[in-house]
Amino acid sequence: AFVQDDLEHVLGYSIVGDAGVIIMALGVIGPGAAAPGRMWILVFIVSRAAFAVWTAGIRTGFFTGRVADLRGWARRSPLLAAALFLVAVASVGFPGLASFDARAELVGLAVVSPLNILLGLVTLVPLIYYGRLLAIGLSSPDSVGEPVVAWRPRASPIEVGAIGHWLRRTWDANRAFTTAAMAVLLSLAALATSAGAFGG
């Protein structure tokens, strides 16, 4: 995921990486893995969905999925920057967060000490590719041009005689904003799920 230059590949490898914890949960025999396994599966589904919508928001707002072409994306779309930050926190977590504790418990049940410490550190690797995406987004754009305005809605005056045309034009003008707003909403849901708001 860190070396890929295509956002869909980054998304795909992130799904594979987090699904590895699900495989580990399924491989642990005993009732102790049921609750953390359910929690992690729920977090996995919601956080990967939020990351997928973030990827769609980038492609919609910037007309590319190539990471190398996205320098400065976070400066141009604060909504997408906030969404990626929330997705990273929801996916990786920190001690005390329900998802983090569930993943740590699964690692502890699956592997004996001291290998559980090493495997626990490996589960934090997504911070590297999230950090790369954010660093690219905060860097200066390669070219100077019209910035992509994906962080605020745009509307033109209503055309009373051509409402259908006005609706289509307004929808087209706000696709980037709508996708970015959906990414933020899903990332907030992912964070709430990661905190245990919806149970496991």
Short mmCIF file of C-alpha atoms in Angstrom, two decimals:
data_model
loop_
_atom_site.label_atom_id
_atom_site.label_comp_id
_atom_site.label_asym_id
_atom_site.label_seq_id
_atom_site.Cartn_x
_atom_site.Cartn_y
_atom_site.Cartn_z
CA ALA A 1 0.00 0.00 0.00
CA PHE A 2 2.88 2.36 0.73
CA VAL A 3 4.57 1.98 -2.67
CA GLN A 4 1.46 1.92 -4.86
CA ASP A 5 0.85 4.89 -7.15
CA ASP A 6 -2.84 4.16 -7.68
CA LEU A 7 -5.35 4.97 -4.94
CA GLU A 8 -7.51 1.95 -5.72
CA HIS A 9 -4.47 -0.29 -5.19
CA VAL A 10 -3.73 1.45 -1.88
CA LEU A 11 -7.35 0.83 -0.87
CA GLY A 12 -7.16 -2.81 -1.97
CA TYR A 13 -3.98 -3.54 -0.03
CA SER A 14 -5.37 -1.79 3.04
CA ILE A 15 -8.40 -4.10 2.89
CA VAL A 16 -6.14 -7.14 2.61
CA GLY A 17 -4.04 -5.97 5.56
CA ASP A 18 -6.97 -5.37 7.88
CA ALA A 19 -8.66 -8.58 6.74
CA GLY A 20 -5.61 -10.42 8.07
CA VAL A 21 -6.75 -9.55 11.59
CA ILE A 22 -10.15 -11.09 10.77
CA ILE A 23 -8.41 -14.29 9.63
CA MET A 24 -6.48 -14.26 12.89
CA ALA A 25 -9.74 -13.84 14.85
CA LEU A 26 -11.28 -16.79 12.99
CA GLY A 27 -8.21 -18.89 13.70
CA VAL A 28 -8.32 -18.38 17.45
CA ILE A 29 -10.15 -21.20 19.18
CA GLY A 30 -12.13 -20.31 22.25
CA PRO A 31 -14.90 -18.01 23.42
CA GLY A 32 -12.46 -15.24 24.34
CA ALA A 33 -12.04 -14.26 20.68
CA ALA A 34 -15.74 -13.84 19.92
CA ALA A 35 -16.28 -10.32 21.31
CA PRO A 36 -13.04 -8.74 20.01
CA GLY A 37 -13.52 -10.55 16.69
CA ARG A 38 -17.01 -9.10 16.25
CA MET A 39 -15.73 -5.64 17.18
CA TRP A 40 -12.88 -5.80 14.69
CA ILE A 41 -15.12 -7.08 11.87
CA LEU A 42 -17.53 -4.20 12.45
CA VAL A 43 -14.70 -1.64 12.51
CA PHE A 44 -13.15 -3.22 9.43
CA ILE A 45 -16.34 -2.90 7.38
CA VAL A 46 -17.12 0.69 8.35
CA SER A 47 -13.56 2.04 8.21
CA ARG A 48 -12.78 0.41 4.84
CA ALA A 49 -16.07 1.77 3.47
CA ALA A 50 -15.06 5.24 4.67
CA PHE A 51 -11.64 4.86 3.03
CA ALA A 52 -13.32 3.74 -0.21
CA VAL A 53 -15.57 6.82 -0.21
CA TRP A 54 -12.52 9.01 0.54
CA THR A 55 -10.81 7.45 -2.52
CA ALA A 56 -13.91 8.20 -4.61
CA GLY A 57 -13.90 11.76 -3.26
CA ILE A 58 -10.30 12.25 -4.37
CA ARG A 59 -11.02 10.87 -7.83
CA THR A 60 -14.17 12.98 -8.17
CA GLY A 61 -12.56 16.19 -6.96
CA PHE A 62 -9.18 15.89 -8.66
CA PHE A 63 -9.99 13.72 -11.71
CA THR A 64 -7.14 11.32 -10.97
CA GLY A 65 -6.32 8.38 -8.78
CA ARG A 66 -2.55 8.58 -9.26
CA VAL A 67 -0.89 9.41 -5.96
CA ALA A 68 1.96 11.20 -7.74
CA ASP A 69 -0.51 13.66 -9.29
CA LEU A 70 -2.18 14.57 -6.00
CA ARG A 71 0.35 16.95 -4.49
CA GLY A 72 -1.52 19.57 -2.47
CA TRP A 73 -4.87 17.75 -2.37
CA ALA A 74 -5.31 18.38 1.38
CA ARG A 75 -4.76 22.12 0.91
CA ARG A 76 -7.47 22.22 -1.71
CA SER A 77 -10.01 20.05 0.11
CA PRO A 78 -10.04 20.40 3.89
CA LEU A 79 -13.07 18.09 4.01
CA LEU A 80 -11.11 15.23 2.43
CA ALA A 81 -8.12 15.97 4.69
CA ALA A 82 -10.36 15.69 7.76
CA ALA A 83 -11.92 12.50 6.39
CA LEU A 84 -8.52 10.83 5.84
CA PHE A 85 -7.39 11.80 9.34
CA LEU A 86 -10.56 10.34 10.87
CA VAL A 87 -10.25 7.16 8.77
CA ALA A 88 -6.66 6.72 9.95
CA VAL A 89 -7.62 7.15 13.60
CA ALA A 90 -10.60 4.80 13.23
CA SER A 91 -8.55 2.16 11.40
CA VAL A 92 -5.40 2.17 13.50
CA GLY A 93 -6.72 3.60 16.76
CA PHE A 94 -4.87 4.15 20.01
CA PRO A 95 -4.86 2.44 23.42
CA GLY A 96 -8.25 2.80 25.08
CA LEU A 97 -10.17 2.84 21.81
CA ALA A 98 -12.40 -0.24 21.52
CA SER A 99 -11.02 -1.25 18.12
CA PHE A 100 -7.40 -0.92 19.22
CA ASP A 101 -8.04 -2.97 22.35
CA ALA A 102 -9.95 -5.62 20.36
CA ARG A 103 -7.12 -5.96 17.85
CA ALA A 104 -4.53 -6.16 20.65
CA GLU A 105 -6.61 -8.83 22.39
CA LEU A 106 -6.86 -10.87 19.19
CA VAL A 107 -3.11 -10.65 18.67
CA GLY A 108 -2.53 -11.74 22.27
CA LEU A 109 -4.86 -14.72 21.86
CA ALA A 110 -3.39 -15.77 18.51
CA VAL A 111 0.34 -15.53 19.20
CA VAL A 112 2.39 -16.21 22.31
CA SER A 113 4.73 -13.67 23.89
CA PRO A 114 7.11 -12.14 22.74
CA LEU A 115 5.83 -12.64 19.16
CA ASN A 116 2.58 -10.90 20.08
CA ILE A 117 4.50 -7.64 20.61
CA LEU A 118 6.05 -7.87 17.13
CA LEU A 119 2.72 -8.74 15.51
CA GLY A 120 1.04 -5.91 17.43
CA LEU A 121 3.57 -3.48 15.96
CA VAL A 122 2.96 -4.87 12.46
CA THR A 123 -0.74 -4.02 12.79
CA LEU A 124 0.28 -0.34 13.12
CA VAL A 125 1.91 -0.32 9.66
CA PRO A 126 -1.10 1.42 8.03
CA LEU A 127 0.14 4.61 9.70
CA ILE A 128 2.91 4.62 7.09
CA TYR A 129 0.65 4.77 4.03
CA TYR A 130 -1.83 7.13 5.67
CA GLY A 131 1.13 9.36 6.54
CA ARG A 132 2.38 9.22 2.95
CA LEU A 133 -1.03 10.24 1.57
CA LEU A 134 -1.31 13.10 4.05
CA ALA A 135 2.26 14.29 3.39
CA ILE A 136 1.55 14.39 -0.36
CA GLY A 137 -1.66 16.28 0.34
CA LEU A 138 0.10 18.89 2.45
CA SER A 139 2.94 19.41 -0.02
CA SER A 140 2.96 22.20 -2.59
CA PRO A 141 1.13 21.42 -5.83
CA ASP A 142 3.35 20.71 -8.84
CA SER A 143 1.57 23.17 -11.08
CA VAL A 144 -0.09 26.47 -10.46
CA GLY A 145 -3.62 26.53 -11.76
CA GLU A 146 -7.20 26.79 -10.74
CA PRO A 147 -7.60 25.05 -7.39
CA VAL A 148 -10.19 22.34 -7.13
CA VAL A 149 -12.92 23.65 -4.86
CA ALA A 150 -14.23 20.47 -3.28
CA TRP A 151 -14.81 21.74 0.22
CA ARG A 152 -17.80 24.02 -0.17
CA PRO A 153 -21.11 23.78 -2.00
CA ARG A 154 -21.75 25.86 -5.10
CA ALA A 155 -25.11 26.96 -6.45
CA SER A 156 -26.19 29.26 -9.22
CA PRO A 157 -29.41 31.31 -9.24
CA ILE A 158 -32.52 29.20 -9.74
CA GLU A 159 -33.83 29.16 -13.28
CA VAL A 160 -37.61 29.14 -12.86
CA GLY A 161 -38.26 28.16 -16.47
CA ALA A 162 -35.66 25.38 -16.52
CA ILE A 163 -35.64 23.72 -13.09
CA GLY A 164 -34.45 20.39 -14.49
CA HIS A 165 -31.48 21.99 -16.21
CA TRP A 166 -30.65 23.97 -13.06
CA LEU A 167 -30.81 20.81 -10.90
CA ARG A 168 -28.50 18.89 -13.26
CA ARG A 169 -26.02 21.75 -13.41
CA THR A 170 -26.06 22.19 -9.61
CA TRP A 171 -25.58 18.46 -9.08
CA ASP A 172 -22.63 18.41 -11.50
CA ALA A 173 -21.06 21.44 -9.81
CA ASN A 174 -21.37 19.85 -6.36
CA ARG A 175 -20.27 16.28 -7.03
CA ALA A 176 -16.87 16.86 -5.44
CA PHE A 177 -18.38 18.54 -2.39
CA THR A 178 -21.05 15.84 -2.00
CA THR A 179 -18.51 13.02 -2.20
CA ALA A 180 -16.18 14.78 0.24
CA ALA A 181 -19.06 15.38 2.66
CA MET A 182 -20.05 11.70 2.43
CA ALA A 183 -16.44 10.72 3.16
CA VAL A 184 -16.50 12.89 6.29
CA LEU A 185 -19.83 11.42 7.45
CA LEU A 186 -18.64 7.84 6.93
CA SER A 187 -15.31 8.56 8.61
CA LEU A 188 -17.19 9.95 11.63
CA ALA A 189 -19.28 6.76 11.67
CA ALA A 190 -16.05 4.74 11.47
CA LEU A 191 -14.57 6.65 14.39
CA ALA A 192 -17.74 6.16 16.44
CA THR A 193 -17.69 2.44 15.63
CA SER A 194 -14.02 2.25 16.53
CA ALA A 195 -14.81 3.87 19.88
CA GLY A 196 -17.41 1.17 20.55
CA ALA A 197 -20.50 3.31 20.05
CA PHE A 198 -22.31 0.55 18.16
CA GLY A 199 -21.04 -2.47 20.03
CA GLY A 200 -19.26 -5.47 18.59
#
